[in-house]
C-alpha atoms as a PDB file:
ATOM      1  CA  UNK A   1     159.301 189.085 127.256  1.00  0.00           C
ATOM      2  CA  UNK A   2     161.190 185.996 127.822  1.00  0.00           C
ATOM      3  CA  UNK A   3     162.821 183.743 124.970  1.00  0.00           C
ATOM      4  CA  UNK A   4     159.999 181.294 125.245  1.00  0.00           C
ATOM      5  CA  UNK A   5     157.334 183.525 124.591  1.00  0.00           C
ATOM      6  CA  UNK A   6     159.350 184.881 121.879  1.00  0.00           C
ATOM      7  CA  UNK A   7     159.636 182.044 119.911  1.00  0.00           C
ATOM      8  CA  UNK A   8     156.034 180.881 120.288  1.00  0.00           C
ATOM      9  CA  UNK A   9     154.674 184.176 118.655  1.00  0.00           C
ATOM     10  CA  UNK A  10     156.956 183.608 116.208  1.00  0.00           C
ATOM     11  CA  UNK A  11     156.067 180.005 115.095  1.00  0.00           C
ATOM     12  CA  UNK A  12     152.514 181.319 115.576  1.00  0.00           C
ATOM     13  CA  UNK A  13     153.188 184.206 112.505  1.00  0.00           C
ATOM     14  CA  UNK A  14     155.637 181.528 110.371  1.00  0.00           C
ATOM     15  CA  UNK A  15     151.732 180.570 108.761  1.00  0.00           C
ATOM     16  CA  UNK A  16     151.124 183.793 107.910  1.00  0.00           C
ATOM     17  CA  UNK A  17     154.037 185.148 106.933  1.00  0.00           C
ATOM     18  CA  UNK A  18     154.637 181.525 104.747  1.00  0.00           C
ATOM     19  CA  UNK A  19     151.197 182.553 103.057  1.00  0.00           C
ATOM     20  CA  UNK A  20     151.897 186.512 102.531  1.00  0.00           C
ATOM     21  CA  UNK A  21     155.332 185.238 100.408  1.00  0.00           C
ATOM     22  CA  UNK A  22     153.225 182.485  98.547  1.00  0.00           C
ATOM     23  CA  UNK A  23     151.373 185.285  97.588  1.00  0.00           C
ATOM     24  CA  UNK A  24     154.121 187.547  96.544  1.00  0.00           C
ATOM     25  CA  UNK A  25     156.259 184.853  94.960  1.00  0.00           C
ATOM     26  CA  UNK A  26     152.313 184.106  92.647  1.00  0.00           C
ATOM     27  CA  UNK A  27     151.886 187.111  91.212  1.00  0.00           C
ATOM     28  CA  UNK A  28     155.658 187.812  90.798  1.00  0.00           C
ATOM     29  CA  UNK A  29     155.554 184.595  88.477  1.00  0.00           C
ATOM     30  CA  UNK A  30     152.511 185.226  86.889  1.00  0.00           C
ATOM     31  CA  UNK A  31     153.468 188.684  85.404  1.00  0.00           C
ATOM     32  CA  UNK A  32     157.580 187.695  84.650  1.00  0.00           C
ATOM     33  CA  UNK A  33     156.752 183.908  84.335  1.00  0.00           C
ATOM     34  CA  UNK A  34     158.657 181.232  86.184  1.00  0.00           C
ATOM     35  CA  UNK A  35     161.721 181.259  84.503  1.00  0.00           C
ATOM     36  CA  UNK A  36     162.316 184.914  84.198  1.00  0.00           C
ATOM     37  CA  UNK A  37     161.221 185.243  88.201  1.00  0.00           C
ATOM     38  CA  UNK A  38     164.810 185.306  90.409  1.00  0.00           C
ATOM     39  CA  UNK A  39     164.654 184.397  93.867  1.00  0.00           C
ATOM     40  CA  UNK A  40     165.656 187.945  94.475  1.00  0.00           C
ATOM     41  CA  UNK A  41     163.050 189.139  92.735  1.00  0.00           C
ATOM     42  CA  UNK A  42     160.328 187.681  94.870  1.00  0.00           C
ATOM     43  CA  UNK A  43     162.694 188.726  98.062  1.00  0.00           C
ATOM     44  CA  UNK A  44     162.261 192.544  96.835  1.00  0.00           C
ATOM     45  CA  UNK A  45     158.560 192.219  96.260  1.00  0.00           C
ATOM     46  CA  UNK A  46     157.936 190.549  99.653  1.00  0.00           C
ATOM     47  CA  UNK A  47     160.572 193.497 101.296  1.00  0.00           C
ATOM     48  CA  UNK A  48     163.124 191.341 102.666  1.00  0.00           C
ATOM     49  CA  UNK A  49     166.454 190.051 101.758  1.00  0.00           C
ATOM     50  CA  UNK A  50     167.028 186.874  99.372  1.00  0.00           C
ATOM     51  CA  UNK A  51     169.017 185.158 101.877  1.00  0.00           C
ATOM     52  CA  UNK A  52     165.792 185.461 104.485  1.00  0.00           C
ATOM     53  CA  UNK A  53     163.564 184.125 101.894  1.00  0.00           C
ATOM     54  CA  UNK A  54     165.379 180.804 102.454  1.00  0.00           C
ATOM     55  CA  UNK A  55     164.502 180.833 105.821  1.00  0.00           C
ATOM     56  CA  UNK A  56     160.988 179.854 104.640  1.00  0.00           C
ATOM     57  CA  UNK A  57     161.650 177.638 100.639  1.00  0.00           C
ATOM     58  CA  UNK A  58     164.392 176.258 100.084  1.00  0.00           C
ATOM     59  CA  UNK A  59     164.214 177.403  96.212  1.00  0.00           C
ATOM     60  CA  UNK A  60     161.327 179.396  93.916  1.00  0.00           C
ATOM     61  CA  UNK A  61     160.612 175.464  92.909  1.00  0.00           C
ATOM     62  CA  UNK A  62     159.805 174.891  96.152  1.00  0.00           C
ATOM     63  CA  UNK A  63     157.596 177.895  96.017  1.00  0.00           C
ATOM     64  CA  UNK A  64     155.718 177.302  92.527  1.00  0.00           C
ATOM     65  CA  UNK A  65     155.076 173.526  93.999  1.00  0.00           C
ATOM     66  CA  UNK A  66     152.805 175.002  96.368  1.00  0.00           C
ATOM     67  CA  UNK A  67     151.183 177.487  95.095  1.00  0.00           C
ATOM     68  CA  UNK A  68     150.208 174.889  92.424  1.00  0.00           C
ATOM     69  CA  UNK A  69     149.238 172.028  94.206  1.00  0.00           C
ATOM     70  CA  UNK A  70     147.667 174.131  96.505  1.00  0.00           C
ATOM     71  CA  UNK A  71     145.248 175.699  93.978  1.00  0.00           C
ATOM     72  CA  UNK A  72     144.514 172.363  92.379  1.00  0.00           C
ATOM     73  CA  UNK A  73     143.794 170.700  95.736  1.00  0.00           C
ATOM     74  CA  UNK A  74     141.129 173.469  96.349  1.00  0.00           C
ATOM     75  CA  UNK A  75     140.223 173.716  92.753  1.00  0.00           C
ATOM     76  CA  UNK A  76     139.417 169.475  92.998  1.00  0.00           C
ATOM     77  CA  UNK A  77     137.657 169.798  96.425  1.00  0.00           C
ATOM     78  CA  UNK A  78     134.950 171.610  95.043  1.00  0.00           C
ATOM     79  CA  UNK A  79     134.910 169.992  91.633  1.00  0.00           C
ATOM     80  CA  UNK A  80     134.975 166.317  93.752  1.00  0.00           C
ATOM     81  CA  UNK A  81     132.006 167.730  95.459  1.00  0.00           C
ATOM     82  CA  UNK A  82     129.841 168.917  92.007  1.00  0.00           C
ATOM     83  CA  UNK A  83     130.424 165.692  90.249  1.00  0.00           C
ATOM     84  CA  UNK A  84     129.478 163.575  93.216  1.00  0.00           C
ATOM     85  CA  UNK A  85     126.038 165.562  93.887  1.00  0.00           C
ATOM     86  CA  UNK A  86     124.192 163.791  91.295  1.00  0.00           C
ATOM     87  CA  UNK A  87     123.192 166.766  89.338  1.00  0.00           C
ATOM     88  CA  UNK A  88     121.930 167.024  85.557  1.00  0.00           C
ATOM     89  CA  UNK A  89     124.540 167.772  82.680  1.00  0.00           C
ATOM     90  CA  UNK A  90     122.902 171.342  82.682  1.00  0.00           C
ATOM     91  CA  UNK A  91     123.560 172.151  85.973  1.00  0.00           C
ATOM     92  CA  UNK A  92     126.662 170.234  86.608  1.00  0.00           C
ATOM     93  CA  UNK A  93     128.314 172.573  83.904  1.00  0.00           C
ATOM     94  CA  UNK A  94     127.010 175.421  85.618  1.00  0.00           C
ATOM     95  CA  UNK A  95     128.074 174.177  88.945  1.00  0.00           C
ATOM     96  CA  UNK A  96     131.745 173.609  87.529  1.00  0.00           C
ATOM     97  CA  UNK A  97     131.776 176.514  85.857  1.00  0.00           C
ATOM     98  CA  UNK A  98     130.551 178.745  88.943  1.00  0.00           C
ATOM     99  CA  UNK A  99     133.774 177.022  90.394  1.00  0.00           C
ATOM    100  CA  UNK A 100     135.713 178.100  88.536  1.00  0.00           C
ATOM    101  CA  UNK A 101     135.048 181.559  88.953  1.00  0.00           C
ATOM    102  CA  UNK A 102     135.426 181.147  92.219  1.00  0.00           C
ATOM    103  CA  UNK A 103     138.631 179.842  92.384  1.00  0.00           C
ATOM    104  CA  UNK A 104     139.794 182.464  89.716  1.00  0.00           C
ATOM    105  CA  UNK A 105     138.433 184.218  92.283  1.00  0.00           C
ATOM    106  CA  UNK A 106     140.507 182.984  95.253  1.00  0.00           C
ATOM    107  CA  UNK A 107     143.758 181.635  93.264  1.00  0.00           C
ATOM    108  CA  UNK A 108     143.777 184.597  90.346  1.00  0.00           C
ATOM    109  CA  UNK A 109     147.703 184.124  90.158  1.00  0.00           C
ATOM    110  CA  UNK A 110     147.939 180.762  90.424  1.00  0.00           C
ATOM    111  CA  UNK A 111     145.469 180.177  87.628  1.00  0.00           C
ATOM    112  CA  UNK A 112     147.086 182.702  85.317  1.00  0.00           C
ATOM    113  CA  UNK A 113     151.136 180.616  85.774  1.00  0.00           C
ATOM    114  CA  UNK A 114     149.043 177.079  85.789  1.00  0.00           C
ATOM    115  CA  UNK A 115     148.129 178.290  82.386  1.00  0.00           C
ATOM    116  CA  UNK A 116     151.213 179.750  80.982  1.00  0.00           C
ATOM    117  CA  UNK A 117     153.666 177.258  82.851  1.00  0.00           C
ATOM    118  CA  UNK A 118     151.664 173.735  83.452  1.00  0.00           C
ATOM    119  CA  UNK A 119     152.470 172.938  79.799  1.00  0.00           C
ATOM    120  CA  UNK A 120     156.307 172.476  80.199  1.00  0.00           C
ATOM    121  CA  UNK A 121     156.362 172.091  83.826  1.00  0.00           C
ATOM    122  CA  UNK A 122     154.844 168.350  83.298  1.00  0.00           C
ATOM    123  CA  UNK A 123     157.953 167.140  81.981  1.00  0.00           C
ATOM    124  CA  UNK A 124     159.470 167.753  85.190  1.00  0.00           C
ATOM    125  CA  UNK A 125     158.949 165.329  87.940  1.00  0.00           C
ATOM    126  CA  UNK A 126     158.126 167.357  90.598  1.00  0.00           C
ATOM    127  CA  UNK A 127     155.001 168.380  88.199  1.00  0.00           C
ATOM    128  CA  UNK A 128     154.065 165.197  87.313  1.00  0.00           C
ATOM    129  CA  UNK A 129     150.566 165.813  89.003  1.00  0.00           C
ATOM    130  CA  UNK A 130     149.851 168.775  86.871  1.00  0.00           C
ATOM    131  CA  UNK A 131     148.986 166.124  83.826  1.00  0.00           C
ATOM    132  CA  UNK A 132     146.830 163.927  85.981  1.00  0.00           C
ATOM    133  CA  UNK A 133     145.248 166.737  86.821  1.00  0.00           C
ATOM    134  CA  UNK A 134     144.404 167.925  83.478  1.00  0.00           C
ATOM    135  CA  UNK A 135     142.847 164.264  82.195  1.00  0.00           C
ATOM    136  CA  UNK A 136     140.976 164.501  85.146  1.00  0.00           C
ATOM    137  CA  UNK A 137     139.480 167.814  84.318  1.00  0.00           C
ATOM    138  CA  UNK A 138     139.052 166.645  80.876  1.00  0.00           C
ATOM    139  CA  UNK A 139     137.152 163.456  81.760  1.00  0.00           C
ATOM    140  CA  UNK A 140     135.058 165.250  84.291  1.00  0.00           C
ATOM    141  CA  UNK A 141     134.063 167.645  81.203  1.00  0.00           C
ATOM    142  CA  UNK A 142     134.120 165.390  78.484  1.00  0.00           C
ATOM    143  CA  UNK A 143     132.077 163.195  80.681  1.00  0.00           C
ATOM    144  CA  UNK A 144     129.466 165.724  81.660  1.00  0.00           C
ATOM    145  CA  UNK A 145     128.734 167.124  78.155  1.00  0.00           C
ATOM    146  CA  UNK A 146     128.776 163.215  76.579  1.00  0.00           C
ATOM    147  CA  UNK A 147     125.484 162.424  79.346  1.00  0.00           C
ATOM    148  CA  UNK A 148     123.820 166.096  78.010  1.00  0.00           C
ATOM    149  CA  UNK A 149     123.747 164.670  74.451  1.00  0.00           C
ATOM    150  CA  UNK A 150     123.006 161.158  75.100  1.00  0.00           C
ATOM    151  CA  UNK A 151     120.158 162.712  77.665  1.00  0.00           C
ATOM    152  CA  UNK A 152     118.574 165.145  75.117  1.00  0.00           C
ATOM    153  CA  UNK A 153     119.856 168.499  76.923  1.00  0.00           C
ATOM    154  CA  UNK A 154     122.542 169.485  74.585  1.00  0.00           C
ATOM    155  CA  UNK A 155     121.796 169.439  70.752  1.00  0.00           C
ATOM    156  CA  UNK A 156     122.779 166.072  69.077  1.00  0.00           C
ATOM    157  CA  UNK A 157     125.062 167.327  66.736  1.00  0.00           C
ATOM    158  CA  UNK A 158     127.571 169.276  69.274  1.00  0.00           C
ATOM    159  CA  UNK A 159     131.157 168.273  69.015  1.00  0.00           C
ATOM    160  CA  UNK A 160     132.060 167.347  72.159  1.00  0.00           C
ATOM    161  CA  UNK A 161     135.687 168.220  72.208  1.00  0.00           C
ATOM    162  CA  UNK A 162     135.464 171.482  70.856  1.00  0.00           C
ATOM    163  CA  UNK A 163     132.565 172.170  72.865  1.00  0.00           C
ATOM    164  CA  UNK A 164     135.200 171.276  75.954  1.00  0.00           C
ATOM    165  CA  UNK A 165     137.634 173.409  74.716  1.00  0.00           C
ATOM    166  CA  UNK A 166     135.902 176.037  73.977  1.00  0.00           C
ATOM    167  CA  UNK A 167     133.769 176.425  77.353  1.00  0.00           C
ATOM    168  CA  UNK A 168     137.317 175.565  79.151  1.00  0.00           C
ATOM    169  CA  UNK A 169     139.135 178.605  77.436  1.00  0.00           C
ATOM    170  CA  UNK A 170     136.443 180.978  78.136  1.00  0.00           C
ATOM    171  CA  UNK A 171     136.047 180.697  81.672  1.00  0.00           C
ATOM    172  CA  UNK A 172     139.780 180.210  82.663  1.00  0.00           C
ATOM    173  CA  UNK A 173     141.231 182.806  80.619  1.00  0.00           C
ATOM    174  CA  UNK A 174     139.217 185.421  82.428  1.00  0.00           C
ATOM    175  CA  UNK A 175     142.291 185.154  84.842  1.00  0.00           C
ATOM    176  CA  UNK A 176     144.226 187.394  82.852  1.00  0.00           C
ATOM    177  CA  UNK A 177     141.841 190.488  83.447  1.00  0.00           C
ATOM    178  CA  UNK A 178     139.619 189.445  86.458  1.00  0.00           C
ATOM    179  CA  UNK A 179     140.439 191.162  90.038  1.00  0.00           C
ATOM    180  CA  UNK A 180     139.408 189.951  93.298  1.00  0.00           C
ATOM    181  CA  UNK A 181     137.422 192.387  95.164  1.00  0.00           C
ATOM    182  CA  UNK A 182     135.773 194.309  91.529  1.00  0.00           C
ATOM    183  CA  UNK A 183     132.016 195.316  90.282  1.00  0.00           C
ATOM    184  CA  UNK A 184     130.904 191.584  90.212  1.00  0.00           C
ATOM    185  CA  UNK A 185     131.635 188.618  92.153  1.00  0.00           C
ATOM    186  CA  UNK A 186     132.643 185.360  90.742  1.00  0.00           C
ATOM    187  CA  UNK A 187     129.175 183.824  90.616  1.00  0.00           C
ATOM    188  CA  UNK A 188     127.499 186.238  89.016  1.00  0.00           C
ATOM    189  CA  UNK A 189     130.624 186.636  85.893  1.00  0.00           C
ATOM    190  CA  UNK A 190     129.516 183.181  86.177  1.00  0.00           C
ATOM    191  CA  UNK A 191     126.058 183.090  85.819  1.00  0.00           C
ATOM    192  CA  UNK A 192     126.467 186.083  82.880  1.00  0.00           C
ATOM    193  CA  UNK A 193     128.973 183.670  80.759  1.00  0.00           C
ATOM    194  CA  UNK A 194     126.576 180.316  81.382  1.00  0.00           C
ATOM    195  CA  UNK A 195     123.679 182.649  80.004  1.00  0.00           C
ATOM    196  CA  UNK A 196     125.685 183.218  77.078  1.00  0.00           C
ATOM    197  CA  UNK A 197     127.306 180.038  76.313  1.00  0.00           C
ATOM    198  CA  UNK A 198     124.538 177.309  77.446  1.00  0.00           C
ATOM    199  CA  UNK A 199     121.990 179.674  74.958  1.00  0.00           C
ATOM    200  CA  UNK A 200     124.174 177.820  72.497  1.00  0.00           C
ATOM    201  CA  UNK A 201     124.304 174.669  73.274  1.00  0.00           C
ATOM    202  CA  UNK A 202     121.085 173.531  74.932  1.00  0.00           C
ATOM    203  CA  UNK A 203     118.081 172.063  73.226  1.00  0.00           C
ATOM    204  CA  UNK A 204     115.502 174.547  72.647  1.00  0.00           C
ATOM    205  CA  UNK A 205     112.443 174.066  74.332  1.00  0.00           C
END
């Protein structure tokens, strides 16, 4: 095979193999946490030597960054595209929340560090984005449940912010025990906690 050749299969698997390690270094974080993760440690789990690892991040920063960003670009896509279809409060909620699943679904790991980590990582600059995200995700809520109440579909004495809260802790922390690939997919955990938790809200007929 000559060197050529060689080199374009390899720059063809660099993707892939950039994506297997993202993976790794995810849930390597999410079970140690960030700061208690060592480059080596992410090197062993991927079976390869530190020293390669560099080869492909220049440091676990590096790494976190994008499996971050990454999950909150996807995560945003499919919000952007719920908010902007013009639905009802009702079945925006149950729109965002059936994304969510879904991306618990695709980003499990990623989810469960954004949760633990996002707090303290915002004071760094390279996280900066992490708090624009989250007043974006609470205005998008906020927003949504504020036109259900002034629209008659959720009861006129909900609080608002707890209501918020409250939906926004149930569906994300299901992270820490859901599995890709189990008994249910992600829409129908959804549809099972939207049966539970708009029975409580929404006006009665």
């Amino acid at each position: 095979m000559s060197a050529t050749k060689k080199k374009s299969q390899a720059n063809a698997a660099a993707p892939e193999r950039r994506r297997e390690l993202l993976e790794t270094a995810a849930e390597v974080f999410a079970a140690q946490g960030y700061n208690a993760t060592t480059v080596r440690q992410i090197a062993d789990a991927a079976g390869m030597l530190a020293g390669s690892l560099y080869y492909h991040f220049d440091s676990k920063e590096s790494m976190l960054d994008e499996i971050l960003s990454s999950f909150l670009t996807e995560l945003w896509e499919g919000y952007d595209t719920v908010l902007a279809a013009g639905l009802g409060p009702r079945e925006t909620i149950e729109a965002l929340v059936t994304e969510s699943f879904r991306e618990i679904d695709r980003h499990r790991a990623a989810v469960a560090i954004y949760q633990k980590e996002s707090r303290h990582l915002t004071d760094l600059p390279r996280f900066h984005y992490l708090a624009d995200s989250q007043r974006r995700f609470e205005k998008a809520w906020l927003g949504t449940l504020e036109r259900g109440v002034a629209g008659g579909v959720f009861r006129a004495d909900l609080d608002i912010r707890l209501a918020y809260r409250f939906v926004r802790d149930t569906v994300w922390v299901a992270a820490s025990w859901y599995r890709p690939g189990g008994r249910h997919r992600p829409e129908e955990i959804a549809r099972q906690y939207l049966s539970m938790v708009l029975d409580g809200i929404a006006v009665r007929p």
